[in-house]
Short mmCIF file of C-alpha atoms in Angstrom, two decimals:
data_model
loop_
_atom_site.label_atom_id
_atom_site.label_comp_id
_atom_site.label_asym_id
_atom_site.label_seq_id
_atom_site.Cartn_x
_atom_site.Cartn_y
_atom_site.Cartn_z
CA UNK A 1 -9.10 -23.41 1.97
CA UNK A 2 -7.81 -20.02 1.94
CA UNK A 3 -10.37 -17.07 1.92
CA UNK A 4 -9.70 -14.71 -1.17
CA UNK A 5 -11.94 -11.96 0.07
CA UNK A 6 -11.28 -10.21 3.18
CA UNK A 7 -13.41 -7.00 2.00
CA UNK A 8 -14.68 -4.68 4.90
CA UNK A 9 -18.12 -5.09 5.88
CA UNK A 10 -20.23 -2.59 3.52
CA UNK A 11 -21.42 -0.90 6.76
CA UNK A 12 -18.07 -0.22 8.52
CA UNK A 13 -16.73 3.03 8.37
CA UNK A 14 -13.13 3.90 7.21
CA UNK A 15 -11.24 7.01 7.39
CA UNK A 16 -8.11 8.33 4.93
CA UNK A 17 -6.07 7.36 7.83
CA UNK A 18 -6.39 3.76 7.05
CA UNK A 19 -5.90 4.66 3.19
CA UNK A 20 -2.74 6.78 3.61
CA UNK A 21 -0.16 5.65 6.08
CA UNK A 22 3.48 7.04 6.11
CA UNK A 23 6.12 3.61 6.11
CA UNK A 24 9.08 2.09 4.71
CA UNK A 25 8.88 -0.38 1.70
CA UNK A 26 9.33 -2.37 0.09
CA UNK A 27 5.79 -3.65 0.54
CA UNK A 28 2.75 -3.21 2.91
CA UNK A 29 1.25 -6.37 3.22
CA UNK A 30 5.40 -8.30 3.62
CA UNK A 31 6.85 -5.34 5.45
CA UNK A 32 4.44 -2.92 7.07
CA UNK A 33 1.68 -5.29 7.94
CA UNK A 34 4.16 -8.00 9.44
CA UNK A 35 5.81 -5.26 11.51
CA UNK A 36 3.15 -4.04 12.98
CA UNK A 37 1.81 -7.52 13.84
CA UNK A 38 5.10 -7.98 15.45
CA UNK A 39 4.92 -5.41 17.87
CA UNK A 40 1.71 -5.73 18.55
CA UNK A 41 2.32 -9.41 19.67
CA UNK A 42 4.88 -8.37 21.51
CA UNK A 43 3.43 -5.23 23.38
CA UNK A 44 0.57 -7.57 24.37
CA UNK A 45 2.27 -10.05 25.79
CA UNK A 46 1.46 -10.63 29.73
CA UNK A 47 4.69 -11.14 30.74
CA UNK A 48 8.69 -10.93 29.96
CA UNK A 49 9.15 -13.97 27.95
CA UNK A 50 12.34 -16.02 27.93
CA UNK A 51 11.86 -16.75 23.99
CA UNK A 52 10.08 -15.98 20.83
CA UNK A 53 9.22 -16.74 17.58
CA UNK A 54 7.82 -16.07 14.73
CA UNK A 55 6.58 -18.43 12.18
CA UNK A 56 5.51 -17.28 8.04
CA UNK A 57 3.04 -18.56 5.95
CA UNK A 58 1.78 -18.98 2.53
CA UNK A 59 2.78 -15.68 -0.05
CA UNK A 60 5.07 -14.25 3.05
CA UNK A 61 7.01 -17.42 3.22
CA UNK A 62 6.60 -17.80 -0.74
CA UNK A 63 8.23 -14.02 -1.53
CA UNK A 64 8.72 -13.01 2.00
CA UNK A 65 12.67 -12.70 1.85
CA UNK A 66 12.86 -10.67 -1.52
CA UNK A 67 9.72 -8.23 0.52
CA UNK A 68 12.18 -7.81 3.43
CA UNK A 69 9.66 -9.58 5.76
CA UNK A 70 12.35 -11.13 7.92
CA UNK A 71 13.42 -7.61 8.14
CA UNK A 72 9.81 -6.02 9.24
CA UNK A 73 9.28 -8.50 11.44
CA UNK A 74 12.70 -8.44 13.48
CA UNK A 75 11.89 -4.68 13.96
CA UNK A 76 8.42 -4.96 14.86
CA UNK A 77 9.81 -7.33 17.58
CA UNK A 78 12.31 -4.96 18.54
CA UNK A 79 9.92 -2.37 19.35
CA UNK A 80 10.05 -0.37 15.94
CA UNK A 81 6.65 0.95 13.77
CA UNK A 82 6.43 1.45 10.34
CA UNK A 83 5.63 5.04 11.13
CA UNK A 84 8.74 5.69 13.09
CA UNK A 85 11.46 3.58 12.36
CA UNK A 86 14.95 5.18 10.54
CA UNK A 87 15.46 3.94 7.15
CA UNK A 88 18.89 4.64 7.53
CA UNK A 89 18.95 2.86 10.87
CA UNK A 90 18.02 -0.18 9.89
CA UNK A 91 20.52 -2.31 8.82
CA UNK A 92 22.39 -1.45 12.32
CA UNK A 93 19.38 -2.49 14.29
CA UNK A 94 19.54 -5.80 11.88
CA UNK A 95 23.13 -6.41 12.40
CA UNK A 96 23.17 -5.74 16.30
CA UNK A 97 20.75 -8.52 16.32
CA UNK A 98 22.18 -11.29 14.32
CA UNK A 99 25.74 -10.36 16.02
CA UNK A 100 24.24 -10.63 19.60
CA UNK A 101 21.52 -13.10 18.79
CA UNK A 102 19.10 -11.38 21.35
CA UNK A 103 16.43 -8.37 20.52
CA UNK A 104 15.74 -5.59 23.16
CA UNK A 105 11.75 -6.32 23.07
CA UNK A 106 8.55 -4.55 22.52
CA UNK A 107 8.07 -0.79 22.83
CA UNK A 108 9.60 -0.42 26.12
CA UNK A 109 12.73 -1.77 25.34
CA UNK A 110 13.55 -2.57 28.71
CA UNK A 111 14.10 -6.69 28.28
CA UNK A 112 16.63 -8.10 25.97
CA UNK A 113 15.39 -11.80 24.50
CA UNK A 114 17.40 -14.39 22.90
CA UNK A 115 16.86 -14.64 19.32
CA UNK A 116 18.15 -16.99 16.94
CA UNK A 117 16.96 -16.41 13.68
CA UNK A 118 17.44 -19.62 12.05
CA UNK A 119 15.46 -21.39 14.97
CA UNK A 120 13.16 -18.46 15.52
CA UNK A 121 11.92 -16.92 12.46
CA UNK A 122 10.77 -19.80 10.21
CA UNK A 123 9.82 -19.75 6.49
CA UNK A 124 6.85 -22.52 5.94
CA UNK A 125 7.22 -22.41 2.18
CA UNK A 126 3.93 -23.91 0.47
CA UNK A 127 1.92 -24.08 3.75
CA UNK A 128 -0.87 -21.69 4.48
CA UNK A 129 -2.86 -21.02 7.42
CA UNK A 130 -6.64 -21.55 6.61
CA UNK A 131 -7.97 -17.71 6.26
CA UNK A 132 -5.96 -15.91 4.49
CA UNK A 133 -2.84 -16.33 2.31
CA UNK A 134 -0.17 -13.76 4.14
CA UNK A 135 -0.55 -15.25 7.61
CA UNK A 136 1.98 -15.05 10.85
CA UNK A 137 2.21 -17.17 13.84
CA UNK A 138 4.20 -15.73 16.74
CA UNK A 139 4.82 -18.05 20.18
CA UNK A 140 6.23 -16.37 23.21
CA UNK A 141 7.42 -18.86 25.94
CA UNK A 142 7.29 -17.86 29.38
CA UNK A 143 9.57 -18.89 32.83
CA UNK A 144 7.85 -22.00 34.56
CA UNK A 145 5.43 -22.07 31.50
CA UNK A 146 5.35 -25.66 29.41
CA UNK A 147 3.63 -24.12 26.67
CA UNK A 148 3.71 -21.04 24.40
CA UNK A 149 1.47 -18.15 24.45
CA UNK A 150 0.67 -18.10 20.68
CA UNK A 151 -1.15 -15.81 18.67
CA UNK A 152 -1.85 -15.60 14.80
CA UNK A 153 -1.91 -12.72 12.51
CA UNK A 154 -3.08 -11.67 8.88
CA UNK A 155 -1.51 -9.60 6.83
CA UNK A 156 -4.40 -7.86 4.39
CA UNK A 157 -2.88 -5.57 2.45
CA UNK A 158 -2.17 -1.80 3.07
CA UNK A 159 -0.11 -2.73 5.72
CA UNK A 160 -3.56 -3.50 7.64
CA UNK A 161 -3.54 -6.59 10.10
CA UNK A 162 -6.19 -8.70 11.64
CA UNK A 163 -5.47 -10.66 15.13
CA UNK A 164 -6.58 -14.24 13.95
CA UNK A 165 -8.93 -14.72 16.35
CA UNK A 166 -11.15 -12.28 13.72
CA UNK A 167 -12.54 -14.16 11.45
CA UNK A 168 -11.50 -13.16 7.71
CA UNK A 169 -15.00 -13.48 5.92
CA UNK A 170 -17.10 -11.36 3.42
CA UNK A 171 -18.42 -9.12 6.02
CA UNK A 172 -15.08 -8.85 8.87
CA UNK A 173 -15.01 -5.40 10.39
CA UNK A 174 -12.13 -3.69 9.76
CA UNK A 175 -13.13 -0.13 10.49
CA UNK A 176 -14.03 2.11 12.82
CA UNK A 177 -17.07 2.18 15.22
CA UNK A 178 -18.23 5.60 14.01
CA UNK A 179 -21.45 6.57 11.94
CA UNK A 180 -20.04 9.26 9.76
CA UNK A 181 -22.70 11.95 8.29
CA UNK A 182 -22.88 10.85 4.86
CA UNK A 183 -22.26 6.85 4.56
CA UNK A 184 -21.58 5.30 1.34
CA UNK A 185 -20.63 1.89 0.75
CA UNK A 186 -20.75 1.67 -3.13
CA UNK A 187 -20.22 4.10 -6.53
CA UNK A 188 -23.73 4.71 -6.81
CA UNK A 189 -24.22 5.48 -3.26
CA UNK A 190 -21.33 7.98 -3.40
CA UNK A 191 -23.25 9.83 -6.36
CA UNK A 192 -26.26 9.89 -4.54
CA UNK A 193 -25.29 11.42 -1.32
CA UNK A 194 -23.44 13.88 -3.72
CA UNK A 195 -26.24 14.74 -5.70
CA UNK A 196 -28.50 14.80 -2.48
CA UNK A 197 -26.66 17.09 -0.83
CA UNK A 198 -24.85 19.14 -3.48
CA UNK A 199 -21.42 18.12 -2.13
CA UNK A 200 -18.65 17.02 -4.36
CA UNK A 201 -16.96 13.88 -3.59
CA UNK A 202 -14.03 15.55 -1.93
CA UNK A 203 -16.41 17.77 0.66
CA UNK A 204 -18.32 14.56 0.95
CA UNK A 205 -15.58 12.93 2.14
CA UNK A 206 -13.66 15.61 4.03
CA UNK A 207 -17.41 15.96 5.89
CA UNK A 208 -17.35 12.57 7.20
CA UNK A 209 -13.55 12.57 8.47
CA UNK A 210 -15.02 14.93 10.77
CA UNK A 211 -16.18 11.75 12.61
CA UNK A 212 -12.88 11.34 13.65
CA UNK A 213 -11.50 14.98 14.05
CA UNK A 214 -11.62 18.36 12.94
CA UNK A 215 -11.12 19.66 9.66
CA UNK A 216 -8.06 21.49 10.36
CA UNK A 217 -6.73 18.01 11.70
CA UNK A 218 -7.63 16.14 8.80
CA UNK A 219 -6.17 19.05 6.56
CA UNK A 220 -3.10 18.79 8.82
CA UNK A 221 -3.03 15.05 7.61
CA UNK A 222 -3.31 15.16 4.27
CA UNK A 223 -0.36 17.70 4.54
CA UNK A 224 1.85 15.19 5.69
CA UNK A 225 1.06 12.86 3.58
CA UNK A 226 1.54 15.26 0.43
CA UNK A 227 4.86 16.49 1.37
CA UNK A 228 5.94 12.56 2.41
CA UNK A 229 4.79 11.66 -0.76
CA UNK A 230 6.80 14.79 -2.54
CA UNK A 231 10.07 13.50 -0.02
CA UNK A 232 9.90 10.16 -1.85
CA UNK A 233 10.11 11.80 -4.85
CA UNK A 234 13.05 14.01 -4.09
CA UNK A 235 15.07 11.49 -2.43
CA UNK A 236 14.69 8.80 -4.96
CA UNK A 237 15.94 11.46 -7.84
CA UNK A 238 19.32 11.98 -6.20
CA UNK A 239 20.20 8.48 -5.29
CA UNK A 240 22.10 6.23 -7.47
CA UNK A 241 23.66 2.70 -7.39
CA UNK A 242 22.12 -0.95 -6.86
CA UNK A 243 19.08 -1.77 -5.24
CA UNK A 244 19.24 -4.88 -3.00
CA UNK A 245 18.16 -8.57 -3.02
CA UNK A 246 20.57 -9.73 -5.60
CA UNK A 247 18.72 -9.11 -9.36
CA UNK A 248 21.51 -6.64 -9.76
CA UNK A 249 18.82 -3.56 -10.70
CA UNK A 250 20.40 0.03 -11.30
CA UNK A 251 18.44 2.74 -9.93
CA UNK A 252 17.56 4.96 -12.97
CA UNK A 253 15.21 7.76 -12.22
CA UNK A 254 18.80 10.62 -10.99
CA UNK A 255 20.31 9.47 -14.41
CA UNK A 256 16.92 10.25 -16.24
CA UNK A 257 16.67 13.41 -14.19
CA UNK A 258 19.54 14.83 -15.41
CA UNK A 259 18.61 14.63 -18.66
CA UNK A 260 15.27 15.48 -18.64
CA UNK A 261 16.28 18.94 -17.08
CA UNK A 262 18.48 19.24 -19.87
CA UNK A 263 15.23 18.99 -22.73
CA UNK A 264 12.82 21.62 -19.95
CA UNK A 265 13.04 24.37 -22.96
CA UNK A 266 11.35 22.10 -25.64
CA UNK A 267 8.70 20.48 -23.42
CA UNK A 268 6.02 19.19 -25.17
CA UNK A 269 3.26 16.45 -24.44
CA UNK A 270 5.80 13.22 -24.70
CA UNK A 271 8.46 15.04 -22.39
CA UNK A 272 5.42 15.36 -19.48
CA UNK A 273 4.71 12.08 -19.41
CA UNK A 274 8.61 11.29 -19.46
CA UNK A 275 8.43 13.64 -16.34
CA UNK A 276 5.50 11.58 -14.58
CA UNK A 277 7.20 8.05 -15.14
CA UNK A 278 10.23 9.57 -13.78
CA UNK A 279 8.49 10.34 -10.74
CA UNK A 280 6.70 6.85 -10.01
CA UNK A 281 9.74 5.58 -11.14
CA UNK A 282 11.70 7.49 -8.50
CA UNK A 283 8.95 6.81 -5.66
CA UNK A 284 8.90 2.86 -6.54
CA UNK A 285 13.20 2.83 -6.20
CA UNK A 286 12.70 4.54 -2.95
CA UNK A 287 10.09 1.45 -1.90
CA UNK A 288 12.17 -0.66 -3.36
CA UNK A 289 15.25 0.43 -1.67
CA UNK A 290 13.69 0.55 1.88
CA UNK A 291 12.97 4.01 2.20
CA UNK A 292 10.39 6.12 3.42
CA UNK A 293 7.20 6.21 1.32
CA UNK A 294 3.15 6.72 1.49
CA UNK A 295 1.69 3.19 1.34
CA UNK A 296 -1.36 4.85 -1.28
CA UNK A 297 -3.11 1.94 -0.95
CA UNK A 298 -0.27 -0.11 -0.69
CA UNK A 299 3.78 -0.34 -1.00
CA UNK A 300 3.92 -1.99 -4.64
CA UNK A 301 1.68 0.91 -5.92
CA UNK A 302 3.25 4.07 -4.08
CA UNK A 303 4.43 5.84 -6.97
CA UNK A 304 1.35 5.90 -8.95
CA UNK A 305 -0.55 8.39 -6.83
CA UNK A 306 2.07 10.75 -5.96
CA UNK A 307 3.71 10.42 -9.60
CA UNK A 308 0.11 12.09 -10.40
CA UNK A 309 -0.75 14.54 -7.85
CA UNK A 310 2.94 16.05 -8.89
CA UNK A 311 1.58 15.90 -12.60
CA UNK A 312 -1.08 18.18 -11.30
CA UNK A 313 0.94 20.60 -9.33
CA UNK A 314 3.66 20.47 -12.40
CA UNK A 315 1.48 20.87 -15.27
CA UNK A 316 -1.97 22.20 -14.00
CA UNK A 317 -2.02 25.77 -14.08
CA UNK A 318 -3.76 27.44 -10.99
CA UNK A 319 -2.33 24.34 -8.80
CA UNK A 320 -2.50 24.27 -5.42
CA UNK A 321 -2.17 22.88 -1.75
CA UNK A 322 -6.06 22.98 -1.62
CA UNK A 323 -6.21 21.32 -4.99
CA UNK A 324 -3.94 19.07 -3.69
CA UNK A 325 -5.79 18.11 -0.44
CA UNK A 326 -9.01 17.35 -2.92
CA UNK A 327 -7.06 14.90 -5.22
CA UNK A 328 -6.42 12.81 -1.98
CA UNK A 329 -9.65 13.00 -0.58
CA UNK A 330 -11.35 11.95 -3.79
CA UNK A 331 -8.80 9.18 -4.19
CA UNK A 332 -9.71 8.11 -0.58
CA UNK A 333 -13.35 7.88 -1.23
CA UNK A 334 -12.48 5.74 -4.59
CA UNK A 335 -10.08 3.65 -2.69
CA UNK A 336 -12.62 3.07 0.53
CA UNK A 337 -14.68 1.32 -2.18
CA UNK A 338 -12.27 -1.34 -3.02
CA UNK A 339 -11.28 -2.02 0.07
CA UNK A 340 -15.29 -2.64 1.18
CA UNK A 341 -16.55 -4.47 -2.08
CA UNK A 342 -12.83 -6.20 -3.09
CA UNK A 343 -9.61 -6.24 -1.47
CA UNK A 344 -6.21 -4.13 -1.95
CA UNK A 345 -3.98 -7.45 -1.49
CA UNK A 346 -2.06 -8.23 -4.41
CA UNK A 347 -2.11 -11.73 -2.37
CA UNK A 348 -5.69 -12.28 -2.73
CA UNK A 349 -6.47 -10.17 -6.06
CA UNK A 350 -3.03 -9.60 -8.30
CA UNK A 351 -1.63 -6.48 -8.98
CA UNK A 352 -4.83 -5.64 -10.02
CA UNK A 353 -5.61 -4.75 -6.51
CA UNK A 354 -2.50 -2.86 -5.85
CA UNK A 355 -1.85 -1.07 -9.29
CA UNK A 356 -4.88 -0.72 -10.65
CA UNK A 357 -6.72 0.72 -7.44
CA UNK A 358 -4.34 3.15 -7.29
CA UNK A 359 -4.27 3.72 -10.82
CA UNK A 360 -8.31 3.82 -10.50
CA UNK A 361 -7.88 6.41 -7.22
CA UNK A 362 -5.74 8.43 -8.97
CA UNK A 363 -7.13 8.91 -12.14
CA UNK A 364 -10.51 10.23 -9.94
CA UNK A 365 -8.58 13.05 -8.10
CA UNK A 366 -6.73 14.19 -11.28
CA UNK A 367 -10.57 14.46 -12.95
CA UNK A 368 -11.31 16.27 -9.48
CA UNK A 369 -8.64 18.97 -9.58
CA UNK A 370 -9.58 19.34 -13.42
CA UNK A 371 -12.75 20.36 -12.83
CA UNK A 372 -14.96 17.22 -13.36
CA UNK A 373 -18.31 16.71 -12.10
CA UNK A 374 -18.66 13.68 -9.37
CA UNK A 375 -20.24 11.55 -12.37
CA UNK A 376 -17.11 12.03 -14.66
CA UNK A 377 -14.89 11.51 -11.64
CA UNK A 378 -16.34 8.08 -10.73
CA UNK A 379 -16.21 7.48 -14.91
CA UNK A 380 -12.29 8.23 -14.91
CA UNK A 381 -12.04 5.49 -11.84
CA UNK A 382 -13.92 2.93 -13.61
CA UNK A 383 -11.53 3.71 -17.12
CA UNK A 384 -8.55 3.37 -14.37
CA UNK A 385 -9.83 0.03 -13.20
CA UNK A 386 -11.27 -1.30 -15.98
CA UNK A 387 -7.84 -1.31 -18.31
CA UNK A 388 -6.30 -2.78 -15.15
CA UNK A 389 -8.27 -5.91 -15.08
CA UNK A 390 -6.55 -9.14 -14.92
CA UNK A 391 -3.52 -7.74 -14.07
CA UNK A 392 -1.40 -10.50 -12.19
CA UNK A 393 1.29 -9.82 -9.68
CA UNK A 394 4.36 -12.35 -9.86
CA UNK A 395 7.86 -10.52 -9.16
CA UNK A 396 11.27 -12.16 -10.16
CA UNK A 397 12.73 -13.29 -7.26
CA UNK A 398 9.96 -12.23 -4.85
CA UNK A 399 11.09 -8.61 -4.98
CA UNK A 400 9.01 -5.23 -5.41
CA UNK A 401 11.34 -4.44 -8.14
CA UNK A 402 10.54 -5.96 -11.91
CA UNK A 403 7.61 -5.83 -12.77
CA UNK A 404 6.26 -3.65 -9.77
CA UNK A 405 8.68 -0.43 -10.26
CA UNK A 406 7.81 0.17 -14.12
CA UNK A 407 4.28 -1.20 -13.47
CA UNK A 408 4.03 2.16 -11.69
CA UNK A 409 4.72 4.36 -14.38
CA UNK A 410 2.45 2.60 -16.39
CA UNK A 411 -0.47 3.23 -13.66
CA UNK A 412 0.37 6.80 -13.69
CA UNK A 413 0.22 7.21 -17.12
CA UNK A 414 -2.94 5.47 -17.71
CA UNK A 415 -4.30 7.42 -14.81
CA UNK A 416 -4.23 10.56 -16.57
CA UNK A 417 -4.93 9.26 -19.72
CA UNK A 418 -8.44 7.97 -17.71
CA UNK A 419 -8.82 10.89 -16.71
CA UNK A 420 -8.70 13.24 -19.45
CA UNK A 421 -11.09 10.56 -21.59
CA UNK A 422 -13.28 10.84 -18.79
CA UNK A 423 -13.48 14.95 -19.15
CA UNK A 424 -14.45 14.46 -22.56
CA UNK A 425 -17.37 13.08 -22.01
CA UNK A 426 -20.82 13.81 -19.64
CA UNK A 427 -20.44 10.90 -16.74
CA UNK A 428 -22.58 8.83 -18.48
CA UNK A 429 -21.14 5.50 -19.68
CA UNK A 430 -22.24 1.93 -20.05
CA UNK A 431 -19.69 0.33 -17.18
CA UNK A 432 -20.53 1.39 -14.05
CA UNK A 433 -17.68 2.18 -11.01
CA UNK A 434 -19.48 -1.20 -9.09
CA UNK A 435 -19.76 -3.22 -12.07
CA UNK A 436 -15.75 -3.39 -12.23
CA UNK A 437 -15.28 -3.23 -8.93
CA UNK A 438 -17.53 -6.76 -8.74
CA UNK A 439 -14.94 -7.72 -12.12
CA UNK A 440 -11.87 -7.43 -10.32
CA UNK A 441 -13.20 -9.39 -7.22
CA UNK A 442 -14.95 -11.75 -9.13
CA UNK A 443 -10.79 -12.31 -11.16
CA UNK A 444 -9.22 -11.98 -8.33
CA UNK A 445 -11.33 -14.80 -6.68
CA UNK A 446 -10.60 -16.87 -9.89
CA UNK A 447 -6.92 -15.93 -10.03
CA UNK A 448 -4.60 -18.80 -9.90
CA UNK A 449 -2.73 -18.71 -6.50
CA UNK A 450 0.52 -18.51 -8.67
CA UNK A 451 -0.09 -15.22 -10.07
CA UNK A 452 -0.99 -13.89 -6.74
CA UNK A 453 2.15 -12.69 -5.04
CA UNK A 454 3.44 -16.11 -4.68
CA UNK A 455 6.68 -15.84 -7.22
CA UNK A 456 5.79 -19.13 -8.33
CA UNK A 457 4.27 -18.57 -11.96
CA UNK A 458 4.22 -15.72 -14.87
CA UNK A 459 7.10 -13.69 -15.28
CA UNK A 460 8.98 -15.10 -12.03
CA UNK A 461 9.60 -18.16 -13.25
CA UNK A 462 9.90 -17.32 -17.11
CA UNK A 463 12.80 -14.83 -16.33
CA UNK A 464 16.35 -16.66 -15.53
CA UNK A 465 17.53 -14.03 -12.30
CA UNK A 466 21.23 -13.41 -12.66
#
């Protein structure tokens, strides 16, 4: 049986560290997550081993080729991090290692291994380990050792990753052992503690990362992560050509570019939201591609949030860096809630989880920077979410590429479409934040496993690749 919820205990604390992590794509449960398992396993080892290998289960076997998981996971053994690795370096490292069928290992680099990788990196396709559905097994064998040193690994979604000797239940801790000033573990808590203590969602928020550091620090943070996310932009408008994996997709967002600087003197409301597709659309050919982007909350949704935070500092007049840092944190505290009461894994909840968070996130820190009140911020979240429900994730091919990269500009749309209905009215509405919360864990529970990141029903197998 595999468990479908892997939610974080309602009591654990979690910091916009977790939320917002700088990586490569194309996705952060197949890529990121399996990286870092990789070099974890490997940095932990007790010893130089004379072999290793790792073994893929269930939706990374299923799609794990087209999500560049073979990739992510040679690196991870080679001593690379999501966080650090070259984009452009990559297929080099790749190519040095099938060409001299050894990796230099682990962080230190200091021992080369033998690796073959079609004995040592095996695809179970259809086979599953029993708690979750995107689950590694790495073996390590050592000199004058019969048997390997094995470990297993879960993949969660984020790029987060649980040792499997955690147990992935209802109430695993995947947090931080802090106790941060103003806990909240649902929608209606966050209002409270707002209303209690006249903070807005943002301060409340920003307040509790000082469990972790100071404020400049955490300001310093969400820096980075603004001007990573504005690099993904940038860089995915000026590059052209194929992306890879074989569906033969053109990059379009420097083509639309060009001509949407041409119309800038008759902009009007349909040319904006031409503008904000073109940026998810940009961010998700970057993923796509490999490149460098903000896993916000995962791969397969990283254009949606920056597509609308650059909305904001477009279009919003009086925009600004500290605007910008309050979108984020206000996204954070939306996205915290899914990730305690549901799951961000398109493997366990569709694209539902991936999309339409972020879609929800975003559409709370674009009411934020607007000017709403907390109760018509966690209103615009719910409308984000709740037009999201149902949403299934099965890419052609296994590859973050069609549906996921137009799926994006559709989240960013409908984010500030969310979040302008939610201005119009007073925060009080009949669908609460929790109820559809419960709703998408409650779908994504009842989900068939073939519309769950699998490639093996929907639009992947209705669409001839070619």
């Amino acid at each position: 049986m595999i468990v479908t919820n892997s939610r974080i205990d309602a009591g654990t604390a979690i910091s916009i560290t977790d939320l917002f992590t700088i990586g490569i794509g194309p996705s952060s449960s197949h890529t990121v997550g399996p990286m870092r398992a990789a070099l974890q396993f490997m940095d932990g080892l007790p010893a130089a081993p004379q072999r290793v290998q790792c073994e893929l289960f269930g939706s990374l076997a299923l799609t794990g080729r087209g999500h560049a998981t073979d990739t992510a996971v040679l690196l991870g053994l080679s001593g690379h991090s999501p966080e650090s690795v070259d984009p452009d370096a990559i297929a080099d490292i790749l190519a040095g290692i099938r060409a001299d069928g050894r990796i230099q290992a682990g962080s230190a680099k200091d021992q080369w291994v033998p690796f073959d990788t079609e004995r040592d990196l095996l695809f179970h396709m259809g086979e599953f380990l029993e708690a979750h559905s995107n689950g590694m097994r790495f073996s390590a064998w050592f000199a004058g050792e019969d048997a390997p040193f094995v470990r297993e690994y879960y993949s969660i979604g984020g790029g987060a990753v649980l040792p499997g000797t955690v147990p992935v239940s209802d109430d695993v801790a995947l947090g931080h052992n802090v106790v941060p000033p103003y806990p909240f573990s649902s929608g209606a808590e966050l209002l409270e503690q707002g209303e209690a203590h006249g903070f807005s969602i943002a301060t409340l928020v920003l307040r509790n990362e000082g469990a972790w550091r100071t404020q400049e620090e955490t300001e310093a943070f969400l820096d980075r992560v603004i001007d990573a996310m504005s690099q993904s932009i940038e860089r995915g408008l000026s590059q052209e050509g194929l992306l890879p994996g074989g569906l033969k997709v053109r990059r379009r967002a420097r083509a639309i570019h060009q001509r949407l600087r041409l119309q800038q003197d008759a902009l009007g409301p349909a040319q904006i939201f031409e503008w904000v597709s073109l940026f998810a659309l940009a961010v998700n050919e970057e993923n796509a591609a490999g490149g460098r982007v903000v896993t916000a909350p995962t791969n397969g949704a990283a254009g949606v949030i920056p597509a609308v935070l650059h909305y904001y500092r477009r279009f919003v007049p009086g925009a600004d860096r500290d605007g910008e840092r309050r979108f984020l944190l206000t996204a954070a505290a939306i996205g915290f809630l899914y990730k305690k009461r549901a799951s961000i894994s398109a493997a366990e909840m569709g694209c539902q989880g991936e999309v339409g968070v972020a879609c929800s996130m975003a559409a709370a820190g674009l009411a934020a920077v607007l000017g709403g009140t907390n109760s018509q911020i966690e209103n615009a979240a719910e409308i984000g979410m709740e037009h999201n429900l149902g949403l299934t994730c099965d890419p052609i091919g296994g590859l973050v590429q069609i549906p996921c990269i137009e799926r994006n500009t559709m989240g960013a749309v409908k984010a500030i479409n969310a979040a302008y209905l939610a201005l119009q009215g007073d925060g009080r509405h009949i669908v609460s934040l929790d109820a559809v919360i419960e709703t998408i864990r409650q779908t994504g529970e009842d989900m068939a496993s073939r519309y769950k990141e699998t490639s093996l029903g929907g639009l992947a197998v209705n669409v001839v690749e070619c």
